[in-house]
Tab-separated table of C-alpha atoms and ligand atoms in Angstrom:
chain	number	residue	atom	x	y	z
A	1	MET	CA	-37.148	-14.828	-29.050
A	2	ARG	CA	-35.185	-11.770	-30.249
A	3	VAL	CA	-36.772	-9.907	-33.134
A	4	LEU	CA	-35.305	-7.134	-35.256
A	5	GLY	CA	-37.981	-4.614	-36.288
A	6	ILE	CA	-37.670	-2.406	-39.369
A	7	GLU	CA	-39.902	0.584	-40.134
A	8	THR	CA	-39.593	2.409	-43.483
A	9	SER	CA	-43.192	3.213	-44.442
A	10	CYS	CA	-42.854	6.983	-44.738
A	11	ASP	CA	-40.276	9.559	-43.645
A	12	GLU	CA	-38.704	7.842	-40.648
A	13	THR	CA	-36.175	4.998	-40.725
A	14	GLY	CA	-36.711	3.052	-37.488
A	15	VAL	CA	-34.920	-0.048	-36.240
A	16	ALA	CA	-35.338	-1.874	-32.920
A	17	LEU	CA	-34.578	-5.120	-31.193
A	18	TYR	CA	-37.296	-6.673	-29.027
A	19	ASP	CA	-36.870	-9.722	-26.827
A	20	THR	CA	-40.088	-11.552	-25.899
A	21	GLN	CA	-38.661	-12.163	-22.432
A	22	ALA	CA	-36.436	-9.179	-21.680
A	23	GLY	CA	-38.496	-6.548	-23.560
A	24	LEU	CA	-37.069	-3.765	-25.699
A	25	LEU	CA	-33.279	-4.073	-26.004
A	26	ALA	CA	-32.474	-1.157	-28.312
A	27	ASP	CA	-34.115	1.226	-30.745
A	28	THR	CA	-32.730	3.766	-33.179
A	29	LEU	CA	-34.429	6.266	-35.409
A	30	TYR	CA	-33.429	8.506	-38.260
A	31	SER	CA	-35.932	11.175	-39.249
A	32	GLN	CA	-35.972	12.575	-42.791
A	33	ILE	CA	-38.042	15.561	-41.718
A	34	ALA	CA	-35.301	18.130	-42.384
A	35	MET	CA	-34.854	16.826	-45.932
A	36	HIS	CA	-38.582	16.955	-46.781
A	37	ALA	CA	-39.196	20.273	-44.973
A	38	GLU	CA	-37.715	22.128	-47.947
A	39	TYR	CA	-40.577	20.783	-50.106
A	40	GLY	CA	-43.326	21.284	-47.504
A	41	GLY	CA	-44.152	17.560	-47.361
A	42	VAL	CA	-42.812	14.066	-47.995
A	43	VAL	CA	-41.297	13.494	-51.460
A	44	PRO	CA	-41.723	9.705	-51.955
A	45	GLU	CA	-38.705	9.090	-54.198
A	46	LEU	CA	-36.376	11.002	-51.876
A	47	ALA	CA	-37.810	9.037	-48.941
A	48	SER	CA	-36.999	5.652	-50.568
A	49	ARG	CA	-33.455	6.710	-51.438
A	50	ASP	CA	-32.799	7.969	-47.932
A	51	HIS	CA	-34.096	4.734	-46.361
A	52	THR	CA	-31.624	2.882	-48.604
A	53	ARG	CA	-28.789	5.056	-47.283
A	54	LYS	CA	-29.723	4.885	-43.608
A	55	LEU	CA	-31.205	1.453	-42.968
A	56	LEU	CA	-28.086	-0.753	-42.826
A	57	PRO	CA	-26.068	1.660	-40.634
A	58	LEU	CA	-29.071	1.889	-38.281
A	59	ILE	CA	-29.321	-1.916	-38.057
A	60	GLN	CA	-25.624	-2.047	-37.136
A	61	GLU	CA	-26.066	0.740	-34.592
A	62	THR	CA	-29.062	-1.031	-33.005
A	63	LEU	CA	-27.200	-4.329	-32.646
A	64	ALA	CA	-24.121	-2.546	-31.286
A	65	SER	CA	-26.118	-0.638	-28.688
A	66	ALA	CA	-27.670	-3.929	-27.495
A	67	GLY	CA	-24.188	-5.496	-27.425
A	68	LEU	CA	-25.362	-8.184	-29.858
A	69	GLY	CA	-24.423	-9.506	-33.267
A	70	ARG	CA	-26.456	-10.593	-36.288
A	71	ASP	CA	-26.355	-14.210	-35.154
A	72	ASP	CA	-28.243	-13.275	-31.985
A	73	ILE	CA	-31.376	-12.375	-33.976
A	74	ASP	CA	-34.116	-15.046	-34.095
A	75	GLY	CA	-36.514	-13.315	-36.470
A	76	ILE	CA	-37.093	-10.145	-38.497
A	77	ALA	CA	-40.255	-8.037	-38.766
A	78	TYR	CA	-40.713	-5.176	-41.196
A	79	THR	CA	-43.530	-2.776	-42.023
A	80	ALA	CA	-45.299	-4.234	-45.070
A	81	GLY	CA	-47.935	-1.462	-45.293
A	82	PRO	CA	-49.816	0.760	-45.438
A	83	GLY	CA	-47.355	3.391	-46.641
A	84	LEU	CA	-45.347	4.645	-49.612
A	85	VAL	CA	-44.649	1.651	-51.815
A	86	GLY	CA	-41.046	2.563	-52.687
A	87	ALA	CA	-40.210	3.253	-49.039
A	88	LEU	CA	-41.863	0.009	-47.916
A	89	MET	CA	-39.873	-1.967	-50.467
A	90	VAL	CA	-36.562	-0.834	-48.961
A	91	GLY	CA	-37.504	-2.342	-45.583
A	92	ALA	CA	-39.055	-5.446	-47.153
A	93	ALA	CA	-36.036	-6.199	-49.380
A	94	THR	CA	-33.553	-5.659	-46.562
A	95	ALA	CA	-35.560	-7.818	-44.134
A	96	HIS	CA	-35.957	-10.672	-46.620
A	97	GLY	CA	-32.304	-10.499	-47.682
A	98	MET	CA	-31.084	-10.618	-44.093
A	99	ALA	CA	-33.511	-13.360	-43.084
A	100	ARG	CA	-32.431	-15.503	-46.032
A	101	ALA	CA	-28.745	-14.978	-45.206
A	102	LEU	CA	-29.234	-15.734	-41.510
A	103	ASN	CA	-31.753	-18.515	-42.152
A	104	ILE	CA	-34.336	-17.088	-39.740
A	105	PRO	CA	-38.077	-16.360	-40.153
A	106	VAL	CA	-39.320	-13.013	-41.481
A	107	LEU	CA	-42.723	-11.345	-41.283
A	108	GLY	CA	-44.311	-8.278	-42.878
A	109	VAL	CA	-46.435	-6.438	-40.317
A	110	HIS	CA	-49.168	-3.809	-40.476
A	111	HIS	CA	-47.979	-0.293	-39.628
A	112	MET	CA	-51.200	0.654	-37.824
A	113	GLU	CA	-51.151	-2.542	-35.769
A	114	GLY	CA	-47.715	-1.315	-34.681
A	115	HIS	CA	-49.150	2.044	-33.581
A	116	LEU	CA	-52.125	0.315	-31.959
A	117	LEU	CA	-49.946	-1.912	-29.784
A	118	ALA	CA	-47.150	0.606	-29.087
A	119	PRO	CA	-48.528	1.217	-25.544
A	120	MET	CA	-47.685	-2.450	-24.835
A	121	LEU	CA	-44.046	-1.314	-24.625
A	122	GLU	CA	-44.824	0.780	-21.541
A	123	GLU	CA	-44.455	-0.292	-17.934
A	124	GLU	CA	-48.200	-0.525	-17.365
A	125	PRO	CA	-49.602	-1.854	-20.645
A	126	PRO	CA	-53.372	-1.947	-21.224
A	127	ALA	CA	-55.130	-5.313	-20.896
A	128	PHE	CA	-57.475	-6.488	-23.693
A	129	PRO	CA	-60.184	-5.572	-24.573
A	130	PHE	CA	-59.892	-1.841	-25.225
A	131	ILE	CA	-60.927	0.952	-27.566
A	132	ALA	CA	-58.133	2.404	-29.681
A	133	LEU	CA	-58.107	5.858	-31.214
A	134	LEU	CA	-55.566	5.766	-34.038
A	135	VAL	CA	-54.643	9.261	-35.134
A	136	SER	CA	-51.769	9.651	-37.560
A	137	GLY	CA	-50.888	11.486	-40.747
A	138	GLY	CA	-52.764	8.917	-42.829
A	139	HIS	CA	-55.432	7.506	-40.495
A	140	THR	CA	-58.129	8.539	-38.035
A	141	GLN	CA	-59.874	5.446	-36.737
A	142	LEU	CA	-61.711	4.142	-33.709
A	143	VAL	CA	-61.163	0.421	-33.269
A	144	GLU	CA	-62.507	-2.098	-30.785
A	145	VAL	CA	-59.617	-4.389	-29.877
A	146	GLN	CA	-60.416	-7.783	-28.365
A	147	GLY	CA	-56.904	-9.201	-28.676
A	148	LEU	CA	-53.940	-9.430	-31.031
A	149	GLY	CA	-55.364	-9.382	-34.560
A	150	GLN	CA	-58.971	-8.963	-33.386
A	151	TYR	CA	-59.883	-5.517	-34.598
A	152	ARG	CA	-63.370	-4.173	-35.286
A	153	LEU	CA	-63.513	-0.805	-37.003
A	154	LEU	CA	-66.053	1.398	-35.200
A	155	GLY	CA	-65.489	4.579	-37.182
A	156	GLU	CA	-63.015	6.430	-39.344
A	157	SER	CA	-62.464	9.654	-41.213
A	158	VAL	CA	-64.479	9.968	-44.408
A	159	ASP	CA	-61.891	12.413	-45.785
A	160	ASP	CA	-58.670	13.839	-44.272
A	161	ALA	CA	-56.884	12.208	-41.362
A	162	ALA	CA	-56.448	14.321	-38.207
A	163	GLY	CA	-52.662	14.566	-38.701
A	164	GLU	CA	-53.147	15.534	-42.338
A	165	ALA	CA	-55.543	18.300	-41.228
A	166	PHE	CA	-52.894	19.552	-38.768
A	167	ASP	CA	-50.303	19.530	-41.556
A	168	LYS	CA	-52.592	21.456	-43.923
A	169	ALA	CA	-53.599	23.985	-41.252
A	170	ALA	CA	-49.876	24.535	-40.622
A	171	LYS	CA	-49.342	25.426	-44.274
A	172	MET	CA	-52.206	27.937	-44.132
A	173	LEU	CA	-50.499	29.503	-41.114
A	174	GLU	CA	-47.127	29.511	-42.912
A	175	LEU	CA	-45.620	27.008	-40.447
A	176	ASP	CA	-43.020	24.395	-41.249
A	177	TYR	CA	-43.625	20.724	-42.022
A	178	PRO	CA	-44.572	18.584	-40.128
A	179	GLY	CA	-47.406	20.782	-39.043
A	180	GLY	CA	-48.819	19.031	-35.981
A	181	PRO	CA	-46.193	20.007	-33.438
A	182	ALA	CA	-45.851	23.505	-34.988
A	183	VAL	CA	-49.603	24.208	-34.783
A	184	ALA	CA	-49.663	22.878	-31.198
A	185	ARG	CA	-46.785	25.174	-30.196
A	186	LEU	CA	-48.403	28.234	-31.803
A	187	ALA	CA	-51.792	27.379	-30.249
A	188	GLU	CA	-50.241	27.838	-26.792
A	189	LEU	CA	-50.056	31.578	-27.527
A	190	GLY	CA	-53.596	31.784	-28.910
A	191	ASP	CA	-56.739	33.200	-27.356
A	192	PRO	CA	-59.287	30.341	-27.110
A	193	THR	CA	-62.257	32.739	-27.076
A	194	ARG	CA	-61.564	34.693	-30.289
A	195	PHE	CA	-62.855	32.071	-32.777
A	196	ARG	CA	-65.002	28.984	-32.484
A	197	PHE	CA	-64.451	26.496	-35.320
A	198	PRO	CA	-66.955	23.723	-36.197
A	199	ARG	CA	-66.805	20.266	-34.576
A	200	PRO	CA	-67.599	18.202	-37.701
A	201	MET	CA	-70.052	15.279	-37.531
A	202	THR	CA	-70.513	15.529	-33.768
A	203	ASP	CA	-74.160	16.604	-33.991
A	204	ARG	CA	-75.278	13.286	-35.459
A	205	PRO	CA	-74.888	9.753	-34.148
A	206	GLY	CA	-72.055	7.548	-35.301
A	207	LEU	CA	-68.328	7.299	-34.885
A	208	ASP	CA	-67.057	8.545	-38.249
A	209	PHE	CA	-64.983	11.699	-38.571
A	210	SER	CA	-64.591	14.396	-41.212
A	211	PHE	CA	-61.936	17.095	-41.189
A	212	SER	CA	-62.162	18.655	-44.644
A	213	GLY	CA	-64.854	21.198	-43.654
A	214	LEU	CA	-62.758	22.295	-40.706
A	215	LYS	CA	-59.815	22.712	-43.051
A	216	THR	CA	-61.884	24.958	-45.343
A	217	HIS	CA	-63.117	26.947	-42.346
A	218	THR	CA	-59.500	27.457	-41.243
A	219	LEU	CA	-58.492	28.616	-44.717
A	220	ILE	CA	-61.394	31.072	-44.971
A	221	THR	CA	-60.598	32.508	-41.532
A	222	ALA	CA	-56.897	32.901	-42.413
A	223	ASN	CA	-57.742	34.559	-45.740
A	224	THR	CA	-60.221	36.945	-44.096
A	225	LEU	CA	-57.629	38.030	-41.530
A	226	ARG	CA	-55.042	38.443	-44.282
A	227	GLU	CA	-57.355	40.800	-46.193
A	228	THR	CA	-57.958	42.946	-43.128
A	229	GLY	CA	-54.260	42.954	-42.188
A	230	GLU	CA	-54.967	40.963	-39.007
A	231	LEU	CA	-52.996	37.825	-39.898
A	232	ASP	CA	-50.214	38.884	-37.545
A	233	ASP	CA	-48.562	36.646	-34.940
A	234	GLN	CA	-51.568	36.912	-32.619
A	235	GLY	CA	-54.059	36.247	-35.428
A	236	ARG	CA	-52.190	33.114	-36.497
A	237	ALA	CA	-51.927	31.907	-32.908
A	238	ASP	CA	-55.657	32.471	-32.344
A	239	ILE	CA	-56.468	30.445	-35.481
A	240	ALA	CA	-54.083	27.664	-34.404
A	241	ARG	CA	-55.805	27.515	-31.014
A	242	ALA	CA	-59.317	27.453	-32.512
A	243	PHE	CA	-58.259	24.740	-34.950
A	244	GLU	CA	-56.590	22.583	-32.302
A	245	ASP	CA	-59.531	22.954	-29.925
A	246	ALA	CA	-61.938	21.874	-32.695
A	247	VAL	CA	-59.902	18.768	-33.622
A	248	VAL	CA	-59.344	17.784	-29.998
A	249	ASP	CA	-62.999	18.302	-29.078
A	250	THR	CA	-64.143	16.238	-32.065
A	251	LEU	CA	-61.806	13.376	-31.178
A	252	VAL	CA	-62.807	13.502	-27.499
A	253	ILE	CA	-66.554	13.460	-28.275
A	254	LYS	CA	-66.163	10.363	-30.483
A	255	CYS	CA	-63.960	8.552	-27.945
A	256	ARG	CA	-66.558	9.223	-25.268
A	257	ARG	CA	-69.245	7.782	-27.532
A	258	ALA	CA	-67.170	4.702	-28.335
A	259	LEU	CA	-66.568	4.017	-24.631
A	260	ASP	CA	-70.274	4.469	-23.848
A	261	GLN	CA	-71.426	2.288	-26.753
A	262	THR	CA	-69.122	-0.612	-25.946
A	263	GLY	CA	-69.040	-0.256	-22.155
A	264	LEU	CA	-65.251	-0.654	-22.287
A	265	LYS	CA	-63.105	1.110	-19.695
A	266	ARG	CA	-59.737	1.298	-21.414
A	267	LEU	CA	-58.805	3.684	-24.199
A	268	VAL	CA	-55.555	3.452	-26.132
A	269	VAL	CA	-54.492	6.547	-28.068
A	270	ALA	CA	-51.727	6.060	-30.611
A	271	GLY	CA	-50.227	7.456	-33.832
A	272	GLY	CA	-48.450	10.778	-34.385
A	273	VAL	CA	-51.331	13.005	-33.205
A	274	SER	CA	-51.410	11.167	-29.852
A	275	ALA	CA	-48.309	13.221	-29.007
A	276	ASN	CA	-50.626	16.250	-28.806
A	277	VAL	CA	-50.594	17.481	-25.207
A	278	ARG	CA	-54.029	19.101	-25.241
A	279	LEU	CA	-55.600	15.928	-26.644
A	280	ARG	CA	-53.969	13.848	-23.909
A	281	LYS	CA	-55.091	16.213	-21.180
A	282	ARG	CA	-58.712	16.229	-22.368
A	283	LEU	CA	-58.819	12.457	-22.747
A	284	GLU	CA	-57.350	12.029	-19.254
A	285	GLU	CA	-60.199	14.165	-17.870
A	286	GLU	CA	-62.898	12.386	-19.873
A	287	THR	CA	-61.753	8.860	-19.008
A	288	ALA	CA	-61.351	9.767	-15.322
A	289	LYS	CA	-64.961	11.025	-15.264
A	290	ARG	CA	-66.137	7.617	-16.530
A	291	GLY	CA	-63.997	5.492	-14.222
A	292	ALA	CA	-62.004	4.561	-17.330
A	293	ARG	CA	-58.336	4.968	-18.169
A	294	ALA	CA	-56.325	6.249	-21.134
A	295	PHE	CA	-53.097	4.611	-22.284
A	296	TYR	CA	-50.466	6.149	-24.552
A	297	PRO	CA	-47.092	5.195	-25.918
A	298	ARG	CA	-44.189	7.322	-24.597
A	299	SER	CA	-43.888	10.339	-26.898
A	300	ARG	CA	-40.968	8.874	-28.877
A	301	PHE	CA	-43.168	5.913	-29.830
A	302	CYS	CA	-46.225	8.013	-30.778
A	303	THR	CA	-44.745	8.816	-34.176
A	304	ASP	CA	-43.214	6.212	-36.495
A	305	ASN	CA	-40.564	3.972	-34.938
A	306	GLY	CA	-39.017	0.520	-35.190
A	307	ALA	CA	-39.921	-0.566	-31.640
A	308	MET	CA	-43.635	-0.960	-32.365
A	309	ILE	CA	-42.862	-3.049	-35.456
A	310	ALA	CA	-40.412	-5.258	-33.523
A	311	TYR	CA	-43.065	-5.707	-30.793
A	312	VAL	CA	-45.901	-6.743	-33.145
A	313	GLY	CA	-43.544	-8.908	-35.204
A	314	ALA	CA	-42.290	-10.663	-32.069
A	315	GLN	CA	-45.837	-11.534	-30.927
A	316	ARG	CA	-46.759	-12.947	-34.314
A	317	LEU	CA	-43.448	-14.678	-35.087
A	318	LEU	CA	-43.531	-16.287	-31.636
A	319	ALA	CA	-46.966	-17.677	-32.469
A	320	GLY	CA	-45.474	-19.272	-35.590
A	321	GLU	CA	-46.580	-16.782	-38.209
A	322	ARG	CA	-44.081	-16.067	-41.011
A	323	ASP	CA	-44.024	-15.128	-44.682
A	324	ASP	CA	-40.566	-16.113	-45.773
A	325	SER	CA	-41.439	-16.870	-49.388
A	326	ALA	CA	-42.569	-13.486	-50.678
A	327	MET	CA	-41.670	-9.863	-50.082
A	328	LYS	CA	-44.707	-7.820	-49.117
A	329	ALA	CA	-45.249	-4.096	-49.751
A	330	VAL	CA	-48.912	-3.032	-49.623
A	331	PRO	CA	-49.667	0.712	-49.934
A	332	ARG	CA	-53.319	0.215	-48.893
A	333	TRP	CA	-54.219	-2.406	-46.330
A	334	PRO	CA	-57.328	-2.137	-44.093
A	335	LEU	CA	-56.563	-2.923	-40.444
A	336	ALA	CA	-59.800	-4.917	-40.058
A	337	GLU	CA	-58.420	-7.508	-42.526
A	338	LEU	CA	-55.880	-8.650	-39.933
A	339	MET	CA	-56.425	-11.956	-38.168
A	340	PRO	CA	-55.144	-13.391	-34.893
A	341	PRO	CA	-51.870	-15.329	-35.434
A	342	ALA	CA	-53.371	-18.774	-34.861
A	343	ALA	CA	-56.048	-18.350	-37.540
B	401	LIG	O1	-47.800	8.262	-36.994
B	401	LIG	P1	-47.036	9.292	-37.715
B	401	LIG	O2	-45.614	9.572	-37.277
B	401	LIG	O3	-46.933	8.977	-39.231
B	401	LIG	C1	-47.967	8.362	-39.925
B	401	LIG	O4	-48.061	7.114	-39.863
B	401	LIG	O5	-48.758	9.136	-40.510
B	401	LIG	O6	-47.903	10.633	-37.632
B	401	LIG	C2	-47.470	11.829	-38.182
B	401	LIG	C3	-48.570	12.874	-38.008
B	401	LIG	C4	-48.288	14.160	-38.767
B	401	LIG	O7	-49.447	14.519	-39.488
B	401	LIG	C5	-47.970	15.166	-37.656
B	401	LIG	O8	-48.316	16.497	-38.004
B	401	LIG	C6	-48.833	14.648	-36.521
B	401	LIG	O9	-48.723	13.234	-36.618
B	401	LIG	N1	-48.351	15.089	-35.195
B	401	LIG	C7	-49.059	15.904	-34.364
B	401	LIG	C8	-48.236	16.142	-33.232
B	401	LIG	N2	-47.058	15.457	-33.412
B	401	LIG	C9	-47.163	14.820	-34.619
B	401	LIG	N3	-50.287	16.451	-34.484
B	401	LIG	C10	-50.714	17.236	-33.472
B	401	LIG	N4	-49.995	17.519	-32.381
B	401	LIG	C11	-48.763	17.011	-32.198
B	401	LIG	N5	-48.056	17.296	-31.099
B	402	LIG	ZN1	-47.362	6.023	-38.482
């Protein structure tokens, strides 16, 4: 079965074609980052309009690069949420319109399920069951995954998501949007011994996260250095390093706990923040120590993309799931509400 995947939940227009036998046939991506950078963050109305401009050309480009035509598609999957409602509606309307015209099934899929299963597109995919750390701009969650649609939430952020904290720290350090990669780059030049930032909620049991205190700590440190004239390049780099170390350490501690609590030996790390090199390195070390293994998507599929949506859609459409009758665009949609396709 060949499935066209459409991702328009935020600031990336992603399209891909996945074949349940041959694997990923093509994927294309258009990032709106440059457009939103001027405003220091995503402007929802501009995002929707840009998806409208870019989506159809990207669909054509994807089909052309696979050497296929519209009639070769057997089903369409689109991101139905969570995300920006206007942006989601562009993907949903296009998917439903095309599916109706081509008389093929269509399915709205969960964006975070896409991230969660993105490592399945790699050469050595993880087997079920596994623990997943989902770290994106909107989510920080630890999930126990027994199979497709069998997700038990073990812990999540009670306030900011890890990616959101990176983005806010970047603003405090006068770095461009999106902040994660910029903070990570600056942190490379920082002295890890100058500051030690708090590791929130690691001193008590449980698998929840909190990043707002760390954000405040970062702001206070930046303001203090500014007052004393020390917020120079080195000062900013030292703060970036202390911040990154604190986030990474916090995530690593909770992953370790989740593996110990469940006795599972596989850890999937996905979502935009999983592109962070220091996080990957630390998780590699921690899993190796426990005889466990970490799995990641390739870096292009860590952030938003159409391939992960095509993959999830293909699994569910193949199992007979479809929602042809109604367009779906759900800004808030808890992952734990998902069910296996047969249910
Ligand atoms: O998954 P994603 O593309 O979009 C959402 O669904 O939110 O994640 C984007 C987030 C942003 O907050 C961005 O700053 C963060 O992922 N990010 C990173 C890195 N690359 C992207 N954070 C830390 N280090 C990185 N290398
Ligand atoms: Zn995402």
